[in-house]
Short mmCIF file of C-alpha atoms and ligand atoms in Angstrom, two decimals:
data_model
loop_
_atom_site.label_atom_id
_atom_site.label_comp_id
_atom_site.label_asym_id
_atom_site.label_seq_id
_atom_site.Cartn_x
_atom_site.Cartn_y
_atom_site.Cartn_z
CA MET A 1 -113.76 -175.58 69.10
CA ARG A 2 -112.13 -172.28 68.31
CA SER A 3 -111.94 -173.09 64.60
CA LYS A 4 -115.65 -173.98 64.59
CA ILE A 5 -116.51 -170.53 65.92
CA ALA A 6 -114.20 -168.95 63.38
CA THR A 7 -115.94 -170.88 60.59
CA LEU A 8 -119.33 -169.73 61.86
CA VAL A 9 -118.17 -166.11 61.96
CA ILE A 10 -116.84 -166.36 58.42
CA LEU A 11 -120.04 -168.03 57.22
CA PHE A 12 -122.20 -165.41 58.90
CA SER A 13 -120.14 -162.58 57.39
CA ALA A 14 -120.46 -164.14 53.94
CA VAL A 15 -124.24 -164.56 54.26
CA ALA A 16 -124.63 -161.04 55.65
CA GLY A 17 -122.53 -159.69 52.79
CA ILE A 18 -124.61 -161.48 50.17
CA ALA A 19 -127.82 -160.32 51.84
CA GLY A 20 -126.62 -156.75 51.61
CA PHE A 21 -126.18 -156.07 55.30
CA SER A 22 -123.01 -154.20 54.57
CA THR A 23 -122.39 -151.10 56.65
CA HIS A 24 -120.72 -149.43 53.69
CA ARG A 25 -122.94 -146.94 51.93
CA GLU A 26 -122.21 -144.80 48.90
CA PRO A 27 -123.22 -141.17 49.35
CA ALA A 28 -126.63 -140.45 47.76
CA GLN A 29 -125.01 -138.00 45.37
CA ALA A 30 -122.88 -140.69 43.73
CA ALA A 31 -125.92 -142.61 42.51
CA ASP A 32 -126.90 -140.17 39.76
CA GLY A 33 -123.96 -137.75 39.81
CA MET A 34 -126.24 -134.78 40.28
CA ARG A 35 -125.48 -132.01 42.72
CA THR A 36 -128.04 -132.05 45.52
CA ILE A 37 -129.21 -128.88 47.19
CA ASN A 38 -131.23 -129.04 50.39
CA ILE A 39 -133.72 -126.27 51.02
CA THR A 40 -135.81 -126.13 54.16
CA ALA A 41 -139.08 -124.22 54.26
CA LYS A 42 -140.39 -123.01 57.57
CA ARG A 43 -142.81 -120.19 58.44
CA PHE A 44 -141.84 -117.72 56.94
CA SER A 45 -138.51 -118.27 55.26
CA PHE A 46 -136.41 -120.62 53.19
CA ASP A 47 -133.05 -121.86 54.40
CA PRO A 48 -130.67 -121.11 52.76
CA ALA A 49 -132.05 -117.74 51.62
CA GLU A 50 -129.86 -117.83 48.51
CA VAL A 51 -128.70 -120.65 46.26
CA THR A 52 -126.24 -120.38 43.39
CA LEU A 53 -126.74 -122.53 40.29
CA LYS A 54 -125.01 -122.83 36.94
CA LYS A 55 -126.77 -122.31 33.65
CA GLY A 56 -127.32 -125.70 32.01
CA GLU A 57 -126.43 -127.73 35.09
CA THR A 58 -129.17 -130.07 36.24
CA VAL A 59 -129.43 -130.13 40.01
CA LYS A 60 -131.61 -132.01 42.41
CA LEU A 61 -133.47 -129.90 44.95
CA VAL A 62 -134.51 -131.65 48.12
CA LEU A 63 -137.28 -129.46 49.48
CA LYS A 64 -138.34 -130.00 53.05
CA SER A 65 -141.05 -128.41 55.14
CA GLU A 66 -140.50 -128.32 58.87
CA ASP A 67 -144.03 -127.22 59.66
CA VAL A 68 -147.03 -126.56 57.41
CA THR A 69 -147.40 -127.01 53.66
CA HIS A 70 -145.43 -124.47 51.65
CA GLY A 71 -144.83 -123.94 47.97
CA ILE A 72 -141.89 -122.75 45.93
CA PHE A 73 -142.42 -120.90 42.69
CA VAL A 74 -139.88 -119.40 40.28
CA ARG A 75 -141.27 -118.99 36.80
CA PRO A 76 -137.91 -118.53 34.95
CA LEU A 77 -136.64 -121.78 36.46
CA LYS A 78 -139.87 -123.62 35.67
CA LEU A 79 -140.09 -124.48 39.34
CA ASP A 80 -143.53 -124.73 40.89
CA GLN A 81 -143.69 -127.29 43.64
CA ASP A 82 -145.76 -127.84 46.76
CA ILE A 83 -143.80 -128.89 49.83
CA PRO A 84 -146.16 -130.97 51.97
CA ALA A 85 -146.29 -130.36 55.73
CA GLY A 86 -143.46 -132.10 57.55
CA LYS A 87 -142.26 -133.87 54.41
CA SER A 88 -139.54 -133.79 51.77
CA VAL A 89 -139.94 -133.73 48.01
CA GLU A 90 -137.31 -133.97 45.29
CA VAL A 91 -137.34 -132.07 42.03
CA THR A 92 -134.71 -131.60 39.37
CA ILE A 93 -134.24 -128.33 37.54
CA THR A 94 -131.95 -127.19 34.73
CA PRO A 95 -131.66 -123.39 34.61
CA GLN A 96 -131.65 -122.09 31.04
CA THR A 97 -131.12 -118.41 31.76
CA ALA A 98 -128.48 -116.66 33.82
CA GLY A 99 -129.67 -114.07 36.32
CA LYS A 100 -131.03 -113.46 39.76
CA PHE A 101 -134.48 -114.85 40.41
CA THR A 102 -136.79 -114.54 43.38
CA ALA A 103 -138.63 -117.62 44.55
CA ILE A 104 -141.84 -117.12 46.48
CA CYS A 105 -143.91 -119.41 48.62
CA ASP A 106 -147.10 -119.91 46.61
CA HIS A 107 -149.02 -121.99 49.11
CA PHE A 108 -150.67 -119.85 51.80
CA CYS A 109 -148.94 -120.66 55.09
CA GLY A 110 -149.92 -117.90 57.50
CA VAL A 111 -149.55 -114.17 58.25
CA GLY A 112 -145.96 -113.88 56.95
CA HIS A 113 -146.68 -115.80 53.75
CA GLY A 114 -146.45 -112.74 51.49
CA ASN A 115 -142.84 -112.16 52.53
CA MET A 116 -141.65 -115.73 52.29
CA LYS A 117 -138.99 -115.57 49.58
CA MET A 118 -135.56 -116.73 48.58
CA THR A 119 -133.12 -116.01 45.76
CA PHE A 120 -131.72 -118.22 43.02
CA VAL A 121 -128.59 -116.90 41.37
CA VAL A 122 -127.88 -118.57 38.02
CA GLN A 123 -124.35 -118.05 36.77
CA GLU A 124 -123.39 -118.07 33.08
CU1 CU B 201 -146.45 -119.49 52.24
#
């Protein structure tokens, strides 16, 4: 009787393994090897307020809005992306110029919209 149960357990584990019900998960970053940076937009700021990048390094930005639709615009980084209300979007950027760049929210989001900014520092 005991060995029957053991066989069933082993069988179930094998089937579950084949079906991909494994509890082991690789971190998302390992899939494409890109550094991922999370930025949260919320009336009327970005968090973090400053992000440091490396010239020539492609990074994935995961942009999330916790309230209304925002935008993020930095011309020198060729970044111009809407961040839909309550959602996340992913974009990849590869900075080509070192420097300090100000990102602005370019989707009207309320009275503090004009001051909704963050900084990207691109190191040589
Ligand atoms: Cu805004």
